[in-house]
């Protein structure tokens, strides 16, 4: 990895710690910083930070010595510092702030298992992390030192998964699955692997970023027994990419685990197209594929991190085409109320007619694409694979002709206007005459 330019840093207060301790993840975890006194040994706190750290009921604070060392002690606006050191801005409420803005708890058939999308689930396996992000989307449950992995809930989750064959992808999250005791992590992975319809397992983790020394060969040897295994890490700023992170990612990649990155768009941290371009390019250098860039959720304590959506679109405009496609994430808004992730971005399709589209590229070059006039939809590739999950087909169900409209709740009632049943209100008039035609061939093959 010597060919990579990333640095290794240690705050002056840790200069005399022997390497065996510094590189030991247990030492890093048990020497985490969480108080005014701890932080004052590394840098001078602002009044706002001191006030927050002295506030009872604050979302948990813990930072590994490794991660705190990446902060520039002279810069109160340091982008890493802002992610992990609380300020009094956390106590400021804002319009639309919610406890569970993504309605995850409402989409949980059993505790800690969120089944929002047709074929995949989010499984919350612990409430603990190596360090805590101030904008945590699950601050309502994360960090509680009394609540960690629950065996009883894990059994309920497994039972649900066994009886739900549509789930082919399980995403382990929390909290951070990689802070679990290695034995428990292995038990989770092996029990999931016993379920035949679970095709892939994913881990969402910030451990490589907060605690890269946790990615030991013992750990990767466990992980690689449970392939296909994918992993998403969480880096928000180029300053987080150190020699240690690069090496941890190299170990994971060599264990055959494809790595992605999920960032959150954060005011004052990475709300700048040039910061973000450097971040995604550096991620690709360490073989991490930028996956999603999230709009900040409407979560308590995160108001001061929020940006307008236009900032995210501006960033996407400055990435697509300007750098490698591999380096460009999707910009996602996780819909409040439980609507799930919605991709947004600049528009490249400017107009269209019945036989051509007008497009623009990243440079502002405007062009036409002439479409075929002899395309035969009925000759499209045949398939023997099942179609989408009934009830969750969305617009594909409409495009494929199984549904003609989707109505808001209460639509029929409001348009009844309290009227009477009369001769012109014959229900058969609203059954589309041609709908579904041409679809039967596919169905026969299911
Ligand atoms: C993000 C998320 C997933 C995974 O979504 P992908 O777009 O497939 O990465 C699954 N379930 C829930 C509840 C999620 O929030």
Tab-separated table of C-alpha atoms in Angstrom, residues 405-419 425 427 430:
chain	number	residue	atom	x	y	z
A	405	UNK	CA	-54.037	3.843	-11.927
A	406	UNK	CA	-52.940	4.281	-8.338
A	407	UNK	CA	-55.296	6.348	-6.178
A	408	UNK	CA	-54.595	8.221	-2.952
A	409	UNK	CA	-56.409	6.845	0.084
A	410	UNK	CA	-59.977	8.192	0.305
A	411	UNK	CA	-60.047	9.157	-3.396
A	412	UNK	CA	-63.308	7.325	-4.222
A	413	UNK	CA	-65.074	8.547	-1.100
A	414	UNK	CA	-64.252	12.202	-1.711
A	415	UNK	CA	-65.447	11.971	-5.310
A	416	UNK	CA	-68.696	10.308	-4.272
A	417	UNK	CA	-69.574	13.736	-2.827
A	418	UNK	CA	-72.202	11.993	-0.695
A	419	UNK	CA	-74.228	11.473	-3.887
A	425	UNK	CA	-72.824	5.075	-12.113
A	427	UNK	CA	-69.149	0.128	-12.045
A	430	UNK	CA	-64.332	1.882	-14.954
